[in-house]
Every structure is written in C-alpha cells, then in structure tokens.
Amino acid sequence: MQLSKSRRIRSTPYSRRVDQAGAKAFTVYNHMLLPTLFESLEADYWHLCEHVQVWDVSVERQVELRGPDAARLAQLMTPRDLSKIDLLQGKYAPICNADGFILNDPIVIKLAEDRFWISIADSDVKFFAAGLAQGYGLDVEVFEPDVFPLAVQGPKAEELTARIFGESVRSTGFFRGEMLEFRGSKFYVARSGWSKQGGFEIYLDNPGLAEPLWDALFEAGEDLHVRAGCPHGVERLEAGLLSYGNDMDEFDTPFECGLDSYLNLNAEIESLSLPALRDKANNRRRKLVGLAFSQALDLAANTNQVGGIDIIENGRCIGEIRSQTWSYRFQKQLAFAMLPIDYIEQNSGIKIDGQHSDFHPIPFDTSQL
Ligand code: THG
C-alpha cells in the first residue's frame, strides 16, 4: 500500500533527510507525515534502547495562544491546574470538553506570561481553542506556528544534545527547557519525548535550519551510533505511554484512561470540564488496563470498525483492545484494553484465544511481567 501525497498531507522540513535515512513506512498525524519504520521494528527497537536516535516529530504541532487572555484560555481547556507552571516548563495536561471527555493529551508549555504552546497529539485542538476564545470573548490569538520539533531519544541522547547545544542541557529537569542557540537562532530545547529511554526535544522554528540541525546531530553523533528513528510502538507500550486516537478518544474520560493524577478536581480554577469531571469521579464504569500474554496472539479477525479489537466472551462483546504488540524485552504479548470496572472487579483476569492474562496497571509494573 502506498500513501498518496497531497497538500492535505503535509511533509516537514526534515522529510528529505528522513527519506534519505531510509524510512520505509509512514502514518499521518495532525495532517502531516510521521515516519514509523526504518530498518525493522525489532532493529529500530534495540537501537533506540541502546544508542541514540533523531526523530522527525514535526507532527507534534504547537497550538499557540498569545495575548492577555492566553493563560485563561489554556486553563479553560484543561482540568489540570496550570496556575503554578513555571516559565519554559511543560505539563502533561489532558484537554477535555464540557462533558469531561478527552479531546487531546498534549504538553502545555508556558513561554511567557501571555504566550503558551499546546504541543498536541492527533486531533484538531486549534478549532476547539479558537471556538472557546470566540465564545468567551477572550483577547487572545490562536494559531498554529511553523514549529517543527526534532526529538533526540535514547540513552546517549543527553551526550549528543550537549555536543550541539552545550553542557547546560545536562542539568535540565524533566519537562523543563531552555532557549538555546544553534547557528544564530534560539530554540526551545526541553527534556521530553515520547519514549522512556530519555532525551530532548528541539522546537525548531526556522525551517531553513532543519537540515543543518539534522546534519549537525548526525556528524556529532557518529561515534554514538546515531540513527534516524521514530516514536516506537513497542517501546511506548512497554513504557505505558498512551496514544491519543488509539488508546483513548473523545468518547473516553481521563478517569477511564488512568489520567487521574493529571487532574486537579479540587483546584479553584476556571476550567470548562471540571464540573462534569467532579460528577464523573464518583461514577466510573470502565477502565483501561494492561494485559500480558505469554504467547503471541493473532487477533486480526476480531478487528472492529474503528480499528480496535473486540473482546468477545460467550458471544458478547465485553470490551476492546486498543493497542497491542509483541514485547521483545519481556517476550510477552502486551495490550491495553478498555474493560468494564464490574468485570475487572469480578474476575482475576481474562482469557483471550485460550490464553490467560492478569489485569495489570498502566504503566506495567515490569517486575510482574
Ligand atoms: N512531545 C511533544 N508533544 C507531544 C508529545 C511528545 N504531543 C503529542 C503527544 N506526545 C502527547 N502525549 C504525551 C503523552 C505522554 C507524555 C508526553 C506526551 C509523557 N508522559 C510521561 C509519562 O506518562 O510517564 C510523563 C508525564 C508526567 O509525569 O508529567 O512524557 O512526546 N512535544
């Protein structure tokens, strides 16, 4: 299968380098190309866990809020308390609608008192933000700036990032960042990234420097075995990082997805979703749980119309597997499944295709795998 390119599916300023590096497959995320495979799923996996990779994550689009009401709008959009966020700090902050359902799970970054970036997962947050700004009569601009994040991920990521941006990155805390210089331009560089191997994200806002930055990382990282990579479906499942659109969507609440710790139900803040979420906190019906099977499962036949996998018991669909993969590290089939809380409480585990799994927390307690 090939992807037909058109103006609706945007390429990135790194796309030429990504092609030259041998990207074999892509997906579309925020209307933009995201590579998903280079050498092989397994070779890409072990390389990420042992060395350092450069990822074109331009698809992590920024929704910029700028103006006197920027902070108020950011707070309206999320039930997480943003009142104490520091300058150049990021916070993982679910975006929820007035009924308490999840519209996105971005990182919110404060660049100035009147300027925020919402570094979004795959859904059109810009329109939601613009609608709220209009409806509430806010004095704020909402737009998608040309920012193209490049992630440096893996155990040697700190070394490589320090070689390009200087030693200060070594003391940068998680979801903290600095404005750092490359060839006369300053970029926000933060310790973050969609892997648990550690690393940084460089928010490049000068497309003319995209290839020079890519090339500089590859030159400086030769002895570190730097390679092109991409967010990895196996590594992220092992790590318990959720994928919006796969593991959760606009029909799920943050409670169902285990995001309770990113909500501040008792905060005195102006947040659109908080009233509904306070109600829902005491009325929980489903939960996303981890499953682990000792043998590979082939569940393609149970794929449903939205791409999930139905869990059928006694001829009845009782739940859905949202993501699943074979784990190279744990030699197990891992899955995230949405199941009724009643079922989880009444059963010690679940049997699928003849194989048993306990119910695991997300992220997995890896000593239990
Ligand atoms: N980086 C940037 N933008 C992004 C992502 C990213 N936008 C899309 C997507 N990823 C947003 N989703 C996530 C989900 C999880 C995390 C980051 C972004 C994450 N979570 C940690 C965890 O779950 O352990 C830590 C969360 C915390 O404790 O604060 O890192 O990757 N720029």
mmCIF file of C-alpha atoms and ligand atoms in Angstrom:
data_model
loop_
_atom_site.group_PDB
_atom_site.id
_atom_site.type_symbol
_atom_site.label_atom_id
_atom_site.label_comp_id
_atom_site.label_asym_id
_atom_site.label_seq_id
_atom_site.Cartn_x
_atom_site.Cartn_y
_atom_site.Cartn_z
ATOM 1 C CA MET A 1 0.000 0.000 0.000
ATOM 2 C CA GLN A 2 1.247 3.476 -0.794
ATOM 3 C CA LEU A 3 0.212 6.790 0.634
ATOM 4 C CA SER A 4 -0.969 9.293 -1.970
ATOM 5 C CA LYS A 5 0.602 12.616 -1.121
ATOM 6 C CA SER A 6 -1.262 15.874 -1.485
ATOM 7 C CA ARG A 7 -1.440 19.292 0.116
ATOM 8 C CA ARG A 8 -3.695 17.891 2.860
ATOM 9 C CA ILE A 9 -0.877 15.608 3.994
ATOM 10 C CA ARG A 10 1.952 17.914 4.869
ATOM 11 C CA SER A 11 5.593 16.994 4.636
ATOM 12 C CA THR A 12 8.116 18.517 7.037
ATOM 13 C CA PRO A 13 11.377 20.424 6.668
ATOM 14 C CA TYR A 14 13.173 17.189 7.617
ATOM 15 C CA SER A 15 11.283 14.994 5.114
ATOM 16 C CA ARG A 16 14.175 14.862 2.623
ATOM 17 C CA ARG A 17 16.570 13.668 5.330
ATOM 18 C CA VAL A 18 14.008 11.166 6.635
ATOM 19 C CA ASP A 19 13.676 9.698 3.130
ATOM 20 C CA GLN A 20 17.463 9.625 2.672
ATOM 21 C CA ALA A 21 17.737 7.817 6.021
ATOM 22 C CA GLY A 22 15.590 5.034 4.597
ATOM 23 C CA ALA A 23 12.161 5.492 6.159
ATOM 24 C CA LYS A 24 10.072 2.548 4.997
ATOM 25 C CA ALA A 25 6.615 3.440 6.335
ATOM 26 C CA PHE A 26 4.675 6.478 7.457
ATOM 27 C CA THR A 27 1.471 7.324 9.206
ATOM 28 C CA VAL A 28 -0.485 10.574 9.117
ATOM 29 C CA TYR A 29 -0.758 12.534 12.374
ATOM 30 C CA ASN A 30 -2.138 16.049 12.620
ATOM 31 C CA HIS A 31 -2.459 16.040 8.813
ATOM 32 C CA MET A 32 1.299 15.553 8.492
ATOM 33 C CA LEU A 33 3.704 12.719 7.724
ATOM 34 C CA LEU A 34 5.182 10.770 10.622
ATOM 35 C CA PRO A 35 7.702 8.027 9.822
ATOM 36 C CA THR A 36 7.013 4.740 11.621
ATOM 37 C CA LEU A 37 9.708 2.326 10.417
ATOM 38 C CA PHE A 38 13.341 2.447 9.373
ATOM 39 C CA GLU A 39 15.332 -0.813 9.441
ATOM 40 C CA SER A 40 12.856 -3.218 11.053
ATOM 41 C CA LEU A 41 10.564 -2.965 14.050
ATOM 42 C CA GLU A 42 12.943 -5.034 16.147
ATOM 43 C CA ALA A 43 16.210 -3.454 14.943
ATOM 44 C CA ASP A 44 14.717 0.032 15.470
ATOM 45 C CA TYR A 45 13.673 -1.024 18.982
ATOM 46 C CA TRP A 46 17.025 -2.298 20.250
ATOM 47 C CA HIS A 47 18.861 0.600 18.657
ATOM 48 C CA LEU A 48 16.617 3.095 20.470
ATOM 49 C CA CYS A 49 17.201 1.313 23.786
ATOM 50 C CA GLU A 50 20.989 1.142 23.342
ATOM 51 C CA HIS A 51 22.122 4.208 21.416
ATOM 52 C CA VAL A 52 20.543 7.470 20.279
ATOM 53 C CA GLN A 53 18.020 8.324 17.588
ATOM 54 C CA VAL A 54 16.906 11.511 15.871
ATOM 55 C CA TRP A 55 13.139 11.632 15.319
ATOM 56 C CA ASP A 56 11.223 13.948 12.980
ATOM 57 C CA VAL A 57 8.250 14.681 15.223
ATOM 58 C CA SER A 58 7.103 17.798 13.363
ATOM 59 C CA VAL A 59 3.630 16.272 13.717
ATOM 60 C CA GLU A 60 3.696 17.345 17.362
ATOM 61 C CA ARG A 61 2.142 20.607 16.214
ATOM 62 C CA GLN A 62 2.003 23.598 18.501
ATOM 63 C CA VAL A 63 -1.235 25.490 19.065
ATOM 64 C CA GLU A 64 -0.051 28.902 20.168
ATOM 65 C CA LEU A 65 -2.139 31.074 22.494
ATOM 66 C CA ARG A 66 -0.869 34.614 22.560
ATOM 67 C CA GLY A 67 -2.288 37.699 24.227
ATOM 68 C CA PRO A 68 -3.588 38.986 27.560
ATOM 69 C CA ASP A 69 -6.064 36.067 27.931
ATOM 70 C CA ALA A 70 -3.664 33.291 26.861
ATOM 71 C CA ALA A 71 -3.320 31.829 30.374
ATOM 72 C CA ARG A 72 -7.068 31.987 30.957
ATOM 73 C CA LEU A 73 -7.765 30.138 27.715
ATOM 74 C CA ALA A 74 -5.129 27.466 28.456
ATOM 75 C CA GLN A 75 -6.736 26.870 31.860
ATOM 76 C CA LEU A 76 -10.248 26.706 30.397
ATOM 77 C CA MET A 77 -9.120 23.878 28.142
ATOM 78 C CA THR A 78 -7.630 21.568 30.772
ATOM 79 C CA PRO A 79 -8.733 20.269 34.182
ATOM 80 C CA ARG A 80 -5.079 20.277 35.291
ATOM 81 C CA ASP A 81 -4.136 23.276 37.443
ATOM 82 C CA LEU A 82 -1.769 25.470 35.401
ATOM 83 C CA SER A 83 -1.589 28.301 37.920
ATOM 84 C CA LYS A 84 1.862 27.304 39.173
ATOM 85 C CA ILE A 85 3.511 26.378 35.878
ATOM 86 C CA ASP A 86 6.936 27.999 35.537
ATOM 87 C CA LEU A 87 8.321 29.805 32.529
ATOM 88 C CA LEU A 88 9.699 27.284 29.999
ATOM 89 C CA GLN A 89 8.092 24.407 31.884
ATOM 90 C CA GLY A 90 5.858 21.830 30.224
ATOM 91 C CA LYS A 91 2.962 19.980 31.831
ATOM 92 C CA TYR A 92 1.174 16.900 30.539
ATOM 93 C CA ALA A 93 -2.380 18.242 30.617
ATOM 94 C CA PRO A 94 -5.407 16.456 29.131
ATOM 95 C CA ILE A 95 -7.744 18.699 27.140
ATOM 96 C CA CYS A 96 -11.375 17.920 27.941
ATOM 97 C CA ASN A 97 -14.726 19.192 26.752
ATOM 98 C CA ALA A 98 -17.626 20.410 28.886
ATOM 99 C CA ASP A 99 -18.862 16.822 29.291
ATOM 100 C CA GLY A 100 -15.499 15.690 30.622
ATOM 101 C CA PHE A 101 -14.397 13.684 27.587
ATOM 102 C CA ILE A 102 -10.803 13.793 26.329
ATOM 103 C CA LEU A 103 -10.129 15.775 23.172
ATOM 104 C CA ASN A 104 -6.339 15.538 23.301
ATOM 105 C CA ASP A 105 -3.471 14.803 25.712
ATOM 106 C CA PRO A 106 -0.839 17.449 24.950
ATOM 107 C CA ILE A 107 2.050 19.001 26.784
ATOM 108 C CA VAL A 108 1.235 22.611 27.680
ATOM 109 C CA ILE A 109 4.323 24.833 27.664
ATOM 110 C CA LYS A 110 4.496 28.334 29.106
ATOM 111 C CA LEU A 111 6.789 30.523 27.012
ATOM 112 C CA ALA A 112 5.809 33.869 28.563
ATOM 113 C CA GLU A 113 3.051 35.186 30.827
ATOM 114 C CA ASP A 114 0.971 35.837 27.707
ATOM 115 C CA ARG A 115 2.235 33.057 25.471
ATOM 116 C CA PHE A 116 1.604 29.287 25.607
ATOM 117 C CA TRP A 117 2.275 26.377 23.274
ATOM 118 C CA ILE A 118 -0.022 23.388 23.394
ATOM 119 C CA SER A 119 2.072 20.579 21.927
ATOM 120 C CA ILE A 120 -0.727 18.435 20.635
ATOM 121 C CA ALA A 121 -1.431 14.792 19.950
ATOM 122 C CA ASP A 122 -3.502 13.861 16.913
ATOM 123 C CA SER A 123 -6.695 15.959 16.963
ATOM 124 C CA ASP A 124 -7.677 19.460 15.874
ATOM 125 C CA VAL A 125 -7.229 21.380 19.126
ATOM 126 C CA LYS A 126 -6.827 24.688 17.296
ATOM 127 C CA PHE A 127 -10.519 24.818 16.409
ATOM 128 C CA PHE A 128 -11.598 23.999 19.963
ATOM 129 C CA ALA A 129 -9.317 26.749 21.317
ATOM 130 C CA ALA A 130 -10.492 29.282 18.751
ATOM 131 C CA GLY A 131 -14.135 28.431 19.474
ATOM 132 C CA LEU A 132 -13.665 28.933 23.203
ATOM 133 C CA ALA A 133 -11.822 32.207 22.631
ATOM 134 C CA GLN A 134 -14.692 33.425 20.474
ATOM 135 C CA GLY A 135 -17.432 32.205 22.808
ATOM 136 C CA TYR A 136 -15.859 33.642 25.947
ATOM 137 C CA GLY A 137 -14.875 36.868 24.174
ATOM 138 C CA LEU A 138 -11.191 36.417 25.051
ATOM 139 C CA ASP A 139 -8.417 38.745 23.997
ATOM 140 C CA VAL A 140 -6.099 36.091 22.582
ATOM 141 C CA GLU A 141 -4.790 34.933 19.236
ATOM 142 C CA VAL A 142 -4.962 31.210 18.449
ATOM 143 C CA PHE A 143 -2.802 29.864 15.640
ATOM 144 C CA GLU A 144 -0.504 27.065 14.576
ATOM 145 C CA PRO A 145 3.016 28.477 14.207
ATOM 146 C CA ASP A 146 5.640 26.858 11.991
ATOM 147 C CA VAL A 147 7.409 24.898 14.695
ATOM 148 C CA PHE A 148 8.926 21.544 13.828
ATOM 149 C CA PRO A 149 10.046 19.547 16.861
ATOM 150 C CA LEU A 150 13.001 17.222 16.437
ATOM 151 C CA ALA A 151 13.420 14.631 19.189
ATOM 152 C CA VAL A 152 16.750 13.163 20.282
ATOM 153 C CA GLN A 153 15.947 9.958 22.183
ATOM 154 C CA GLY A 154 17.872 7.099 23.716
ATOM 155 C CA PRO A 155 20.430 6.548 26.490
ATOM 156 C CA LYS A 156 23.046 8.626 24.661
ATOM 157 C CA ALA A 157 20.650 11.494 23.880
ATOM 158 C CA GLU A 158 21.964 13.747 26.628
ATOM 159 C CA GLU A 159 25.524 13.371 25.375
ATOM 160 C CA LEU A 160 24.528 14.158 21.784
ATOM 161 C CA THR A 161 22.300 17.103 22.723
ATOM 162 C CA ALA A 162 25.080 18.548 24.897
ATOM 163 C CA ARG A 163 27.510 18.344 21.981
ATOM 164 C CA ILE A 164 25.222 20.575 19.893
ATOM 165 C CA PHE A 165 23.578 22.830 22.494
ATOM 166 C CA GLY A 166 26.099 22.890 25.328
ATOM 167 C CA GLU A 167 26.545 21.402 28.767
ATOM 168 C CA SER A 168 23.591 23.201 30.370
ATOM 169 C CA VAL A 169 21.172 20.596 28.987
ATOM 170 C CA ARG A 170 22.640 18.032 31.376
ATOM 171 C CA SER A 171 21.105 19.795 34.374
ATOM 172 C CA THR A 172 17.710 20.406 32.707
ATOM 173 C CA GLY A 173 14.910 18.654 34.613
ATOM 174 C CA PHE A 174 12.086 16.595 33.064
ATOM 175 C CA PHE A 175 9.599 18.758 31.121
ATOM 176 C CA ARG A 176 11.873 21.748 31.730
ATOM 177 C CA GLY A 177 13.604 23.630 28.948
ATOM 178 C CA GLU A 178 15.798 26.496 27.914
ATOM 179 C CA MET A 179 16.165 28.737 24.887
ATOM 180 C CA LEU A 180 19.402 27.524 23.295
ATOM 181 C CA GLU A 181 21.307 28.670 20.265
ATOM 182 C CA PHE A 182 22.063 26.898 17.025
ATOM 183 C CA ARG A 183 23.653 28.871 14.165
ATOM 184 C CA GLY A 184 22.383 32.204 15.380
ATOM 185 C CA SER A 185 18.799 31.106 16.131
ATOM 186 C CA LYS A 186 17.440 30.240 19.564
ATOM 187 C CA PHE A 187 15.167 27.268 20.040
ATOM 188 C CA TYR A 188 13.243 25.916 22.990
ATOM 189 C CA VAL A 189 15.068 22.715 23.986
ATOM 190 C CA ALA A 190 13.328 20.580 26.619
ATOM 191 C CA ARG A 191 13.953 17.277 28.350
ATOM 192 C CA SER A 192 10.955 15.373 26.993
ATOM 193 C CA GLY A 193 9.948 12.933 24.296
ATOM 194 C CA TRP A 194 7.617 10.052 23.681
ATOM 195 C CA SER A 195 9.898 7.285 24.931
ATOM 196 C CA LYS A 196 11.169 6.156 28.304
ATOM 197 C CA GLN A 197 14.765 5.994 27.056
ATOM 198 C CA GLY A 198 15.358 9.640 27.961
ATOM 199 C CA GLY A 199 16.086 12.561 25.706
ATOM 200 C CA PHE A 200 15.283 16.027 24.469
ATOM 201 C CA GLU A 201 13.022 17.791 22.031
ATOM 202 C CA ILE A 202 14.235 20.735 19.975
ATOM 203 C CA TYR A 203 11.394 23.014 18.900
ATOM 204 C CA LEU A 204 12.874 24.317 15.650
ATOM 205 C CA ASP A 205 11.005 27.353 14.343
ATOM 206 C CA ASN A 206 13.272 28.169 11.432
ATOM 207 C CA PRO A 207 12.701 25.621 8.655
ATOM 208 C CA GLY A 208 15.858 26.801 6.878
ATOM 209 C CA LEU A 209 17.881 25.332 9.738
ATOM 210 C CA ALA A 210 16.125 21.955 9.707
ATOM 211 C CA GLU A 211 18.633 20.143 7.515
ATOM 212 C CA PRO A 212 21.671 21.879 9.085
ATOM 213 C CA LEU A 213 20.427 20.797 12.534
ATOM 214 C CA TRP A 214 19.774 17.233 11.357
ATOM 215 C CA ASP A 215 23.221 17.078 9.737
ATOM 216 C CA ALA A 216 24.961 18.555 12.785
ATOM 217 C CA LEU A 217 23.404 15.886 15.022
ATOM 218 C CA PHE A 218 24.495 13.101 12.687
ATOM 219 C CA GLU A 219 28.043 14.459 12.369
ATOM 220 C CA ALA A 220 28.453 14.986 16.096
ATOM 221 C CA GLY A 221 26.897 11.624 16.944
ATOM 222 C CA GLU A 222 28.754 9.291 14.619
ATOM 223 C CA ASP A 223 30.700 7.632 17.441
ATOM 224 C CA LEU A 224 27.445 7.335 19.439
ATOM 225 C CA HIS A 225 25.895 5.297 16.585
ATOM 226 C CA VAL A 226 23.222 7.950 15.988
ATOM 227 C CA ARG A 227 20.494 6.858 13.595
ATOM 228 C CA ALA A 228 17.173 8.144 12.322
ATOM 229 C CA GLY A 229 14.227 6.746 14.254
ATOM 230 C CA CYS A 230 10.646 7.477 15.211
ATOM 231 C CA PRO A 231 8.249 7.018 18.107
ATOM 232 C CA HIS A 232 8.267 3.273 18.631
ATOM 233 C CA GLY A 233 5.053 1.305 19.070
ATOM 234 C CA VAL A 234 6.677 -1.425 21.145
ATOM 235 C CA GLU A 235 8.810 0.753 23.400
ATOM 236 C CA ARG A 236 5.920 3.064 24.210
ATOM 237 C CA LEU A 237 3.584 0.201 25.094
ATOM 238 C CA GLU A 238 6.195 -1.359 27.384
ATOM 239 C CA ALA A 239 6.626 2.110 28.926
ATOM 240 C CA GLY A 240 2.883 2.744 29.292
ATOM 241 C CA LEU A 241 2.798 5.922 27.188
ATOM 242 C CA LEU A 242 -0.720 6.451 25.858
ATOM 243 C CA SER A 243 -1.506 7.265 22.238
ATOM 244 C CA TYR A 244 -4.472 9.562 21.623
ATOM 245 C CA GLY A 245 -6.759 8.153 18.921
ATOM 246 C CA ASN A 246 -5.565 4.636 19.710
ATOM 247 C CA ASP A 247 -5.850 4.074 23.456
ATOM 248 C CA MET A 248 -8.313 6.879 24.108
ATOM 249 C CA ASP A 249 -10.532 9.242 22.218
ATOM 250 C CA GLU A 250 -13.366 11.742 22.566
ATOM 251 C CA PHE A 251 -15.686 9.064 23.972
ATOM 252 C CA ASP A 252 -13.450 8.338 26.985
ATOM 253 C CA THR A 253 -12.883 10.251 30.196
ATOM 254 C CA PRO A 254 -9.495 10.843 31.838
ATOM 255 C CA PHE A 255 -10.610 8.544 34.693
ATOM 256 C CA GLU A 256 -11.216 5.672 32.309
ATOM 257 C CA CYS A 257 -7.758 6.188 30.831
ATOM 258 C CA GLY A 258 -5.938 6.326 34.159
ATOM 259 C CA LEU A 259 -5.083 10.016 33.869
ATOM 260 C CA ASP A 260 -6.448 10.865 37.336
ATOM 261 C CA SER A 261 -3.114 12.214 38.515
ATOM 262 C CA TYR A 262 -3.173 14.900 35.816
ATOM 263 C CA LEU A 263 -6.485 16.379 37.019
ATOM 264 C CA ASN A 264 -6.900 18.813 39.915
ATOM 265 C CA LEU A 265 -10.515 18.210 40.876
ATOM 266 C CA ASN A 266 -10.338 20.437 43.965
ATOM 267 C CA ALA A 267 -8.493 23.361 42.406
ATOM 268 C CA GLU A 268 -10.259 26.694 42.312
ATOM 269 C CA ILE A 269 -9.644 27.295 38.647
ATOM 270 C CA GLU A 270 -11.778 28.235 35.687
ATOM 271 C CA SER A 271 -11.798 25.048 33.638
ATOM 272 C CA LEU A 272 -14.558 24.074 31.205
ATOM 273 C CA SER A 273 -14.531 20.360 32.045
ATOM 274 C CA LEU A 274 -14.091 20.438 35.831
ATOM 275 C CA PRO A 275 -17.782 20.482 36.822
ATOM 276 C CA ALA A 276 -18.524 17.421 34.672
ATOM 277 C CA LEU A 277 -15.370 15.647 35.842
ATOM 278 C CA ARG A 278 -16.232 16.229 39.504
ATOM 279 C CA ASP A 279 -19.546 14.454 38.829
ATOM 280 C CA LYS A 280 -17.951 11.648 36.875
ATOM 281 C CA ALA A 281 -15.295 10.989 39.548
ATOM 282 C CA ASN A 282 -17.892 9.041 41.538
ATOM 283 C CA ASN A 283 -19.467 7.278 38.611
ATOM 284 C CA ARG A 284 -16.824 5.195 36.910
ATOM 285 C CA ARG A 285 -17.810 2.431 34.537
ATOM 286 C CA ARG A 286 -14.756 1.382 32.515
ATOM 287 C CA LYS A 287 -11.009 1.342 32.862
ATOM 288 C CA LEU A 288 -8.025 0.943 30.578
ATOM 289 C CA VAL A 289 -5.911 -1.942 31.874
ATOM 290 C CA GLY A 290 -2.721 -3.623 30.777
ATOM 291 C CA LEU A 291 -2.786 -7.234 29.599
ATOM 292 C CA ALA A 292 0.189 -9.540 29.143
ATOM 293 C CA PHE A 293 0.048 -12.952 27.453
ATOM 294 C CA SER A 294 2.926 -15.394 27.339
ATOM 295 C CA GLN A 295 2.388 -16.316 23.713
ATOM 296 C CA ALA A 296 1.830 -14.176 20.650
ATOM 297 C CA LEU A 297 -1.820 -13.535 19.841
ATOM 298 C CA ASP A 298 -3.185 -13.077 16.363
ATOM 299 C CA LEU A 299 -6.330 -11.057 16.860
ATOM 300 C CA ALA A 300 -6.744 -9.576 13.385
ATOM 301 C CA ALA A 301 -10.023 -11.424 12.889
ATOM 302 C CA ASN A 302 -11.581 -9.508 15.779
ATOM 303 C CA THR A 303 -10.717 -6.054 14.409
ATOM 304 C CA ASN A 304 -13.767 -3.831 14.665
ATOM 305 C CA GLN A 305 -14.877 -0.913 12.536
ATOM 306 C CA VAL A 306 -12.801 1.650 14.398
ATOM 307 C CA GLY A 307 -9.644 -0.437 14.261
ATOM 308 C CA GLY A 308 -9.802 -1.729 17.832
ATOM 309 C CA ILE A 309 -10.088 -5.413 18.622
ATOM 310 C CA ASP A 310 -13.319 -6.664 20.156
ATOM 311 C CA ILE A 311 -13.030 -8.895 23.199
ATOM 312 C CA ILE A 312 -15.760 -11.487 22.835
ATOM 313 C CA GLU A 313 -16.926 -13.623 25.724
ATOM 314 C CA ASN A 314 -19.813 -16.076 25.350
ATOM 315 C CA GLY A 315 -20.709 -14.464 22.042
ATOM 316 C CA ARG A 316 -20.928 -10.995 23.576
ATOM 317 C CA CYS A 317 -18.507 -8.073 23.128
ATOM 318 C CA ILE A 318 -17.385 -7.124 26.637
ATOM 319 C CA GLY A 319 -14.535 -4.765 25.859
ATOM 320 C CA GLU A 320 -11.918 -3.655 23.401
ATOM 321 C CA ILE A 321 -8.171 -3.956 22.924
ATOM 322 C CA ARG A 322 -6.961 -0.530 21.870
ATOM 323 C CA SER A 323 -3.259 -1.237 21.237
ATOM 324 C CA GLN A 324 -1.213 -4.409 21.343
ATOM 325 C CA THR A 325 2.216 -5.659 20.386
ATOM 326 C CA TRP A 326 4.775 -8.363 20.951
ATOM 327 C CA SER A 327 7.331 -7.143 23.505
ATOM 328 C CA TYR A 328 10.899 -8.016 22.561
ATOM 329 C CA ARG A 329 12.151 -7.249 26.057
ATOM 330 C CA PHE A 330 9.556 -9.179 28.067
ATOM 331 C CA GLN A 331 8.777 -11.840 25.462
ATOM 332 C CA LYS A 332 5.077 -11.274 26.041
ATOM 333 C CA GLN A 333 2.138 -10.026 24.025
ATOM 334 C CA LEU A 334 1.229 -6.732 25.695
ATOM 335 C CA ALA A 335 -2.073 -4.923 25.255
ATOM 336 C CA PHE A 336 -4.088 -2.016 26.590
ATOM 337 C CA ALA A 337 -7.753 -2.945 26.923
ATOM 338 C CA MET A 338 -10.833 -0.944 27.881
ATOM 339 C CA LEU A 339 -12.989 -3.116 30.147
ATOM 340 C CA PRO A 340 -15.987 -2.590 32.431
ATOM 341 C CA ILE A 341 -14.943 -1.971 36.033
ATOM 342 C CA ASP A 342 -17.513 -4.586 37.168
ATOM 343 C CA TYR A 343 -15.731 -7.172 35.041
ATOM 344 C CA ILE A 344 -12.311 -6.223 36.431
ATOM 345 C CA GLU A 345 -13.606 -6.477 39.985
ATOM 346 C CA GLN A 346 -15.406 -9.788 39.453
ATOM 347 C CA ASN A 347 -12.626 -11.607 37.608
ATOM 348 C CA SER A 348 -8.996 -12.256 38.437
ATOM 349 C CA GLY A 349 -8.002 -11.870 34.813
ATOM 350 C CA ILE A 350 -9.183 -12.506 31.293
ATOM 351 C CA LYS A 351 -8.898 -15.326 28.789
ATOM 352 C CA ILE A 352 -8.472 -14.409 25.129
ATOM 353 C CA ASP A 353 -7.961 -17.049 22.429
ATOM 354 C CA GLY A 354 -7.277 -19.607 25.143
ATOM 355 C CA GLN A 355 -4.568 -17.556 26.859
ATOM 356 C CA HIS A 356 -4.872 -16.018 30.321
ATOM 357 C CA SER A 357 -3.721 -12.570 31.441
ATOM 358 C CA ASP A 358 -3.958 -10.890 34.816
ATOM 359 C CA PHE A 359 -5.090 -7.267 34.923
ATOM 360 C CA HIS A 360 -2.026 -5.030 35.035
ATOM 361 C CA PRO A 361 -1.696 -1.351 35.852
ATOM 362 C CA ILE A 362 -0.607 1.122 33.160
ATOM 363 C CA PRO A 363 2.311 1.681 33.087
ATOM 364 C CA PHE A 364 3.089 -2.006 33.625
ATOM 365 C CA ASP A 365 4.919 -2.955 36.784
ATOM 366 C CA THR A 366 7.671 -4.625 34.808
ATOM 367 C CA SER A 367 8.726 -6.818 37.735
ATOM 368 C CA GLN A 368 5.315 -8.505 37.331
ATOM 369 C CA LEU A 369 5.786 -9.345 33.636
HETATM 370 N N1 THG B 1 6.272 15.646 22.940
HETATM 371 C C1 THG B 1 5.729 16.790 22.476
HETATM 372 N N2 THG B 1 4.481 16.858 22.032
HETATM 373 C C2 THG B 1 3.723 15.729 22.018
HETATM 374 C C3 THG B 1 4.222 14.511 22.503
HETATM 375 C C4 THG B 1 5.538 14.474 22.967
HETATM 376 N N3 THG B 1 2.457 15.793 21.527
HETATM 377 C C5 THG B 1 1.783 14.567 21.258
HETATM 378 C C6 THG B 1 1.995 13.524 22.307
HETATM 379 N N4 THG B 1 3.422 13.377 22.539
HETATM 380 C C7 THG B 1 1.321 13.949 23.580
HETATM 381 N N5 THG B 1 1.197 12.869 24.521
HETATM 382 C C8 THG B 1 2.126 12.604 25.507
HETATM 383 C C9 THG B 1 1.905 11.512 26.318
HETATM 384 C C10 THG B 1 2.782 11.215 27.335
HETATM 385 C C11 THG B 1 3.893 12.026 27.545
HETATM 386 C C12 THG B 1 4.104 13.097 26.727
HETATM 387 C C13 THG B 1 3.206 13.411 25.720
HETATM 388 C C14 THG B 1 4.842 11.742 28.643
HETATM 389 N N6 THG B 1 4.360 11.159 29.754
HETATM 390 C C15 THG B 1 5.196 10.778 30.857
HETATM 391 C C16 THG B 1 4.594 9.514 31.462
HETATM 392 O O1 THG B 1 3.445 9.226 31.195
HETATM 393 O O2 THG B 1 5.328 8.841 32.147
HETATM 394 C C17 THG B 1 5.334 11.820 31.924
HETATM 395 C C18 THG B 1 4.123 12.593 32.298
HETATM 396 C C19 THG B 1 4.303 13.386 33.589
HETATM 397 O O3 THG B 1 4.505 12.735 34.617
HETATM 398 O O4 THG B 1 4.214 14.621 33.586
HETATM 399 O O5 THG B 1 6.015 12.060 28.560
HETATM 400 O O6 THG B 1 6.092 13.429 23.383
HETATM 401 N N7 THG B 1 6.467 17.887 22.462
#
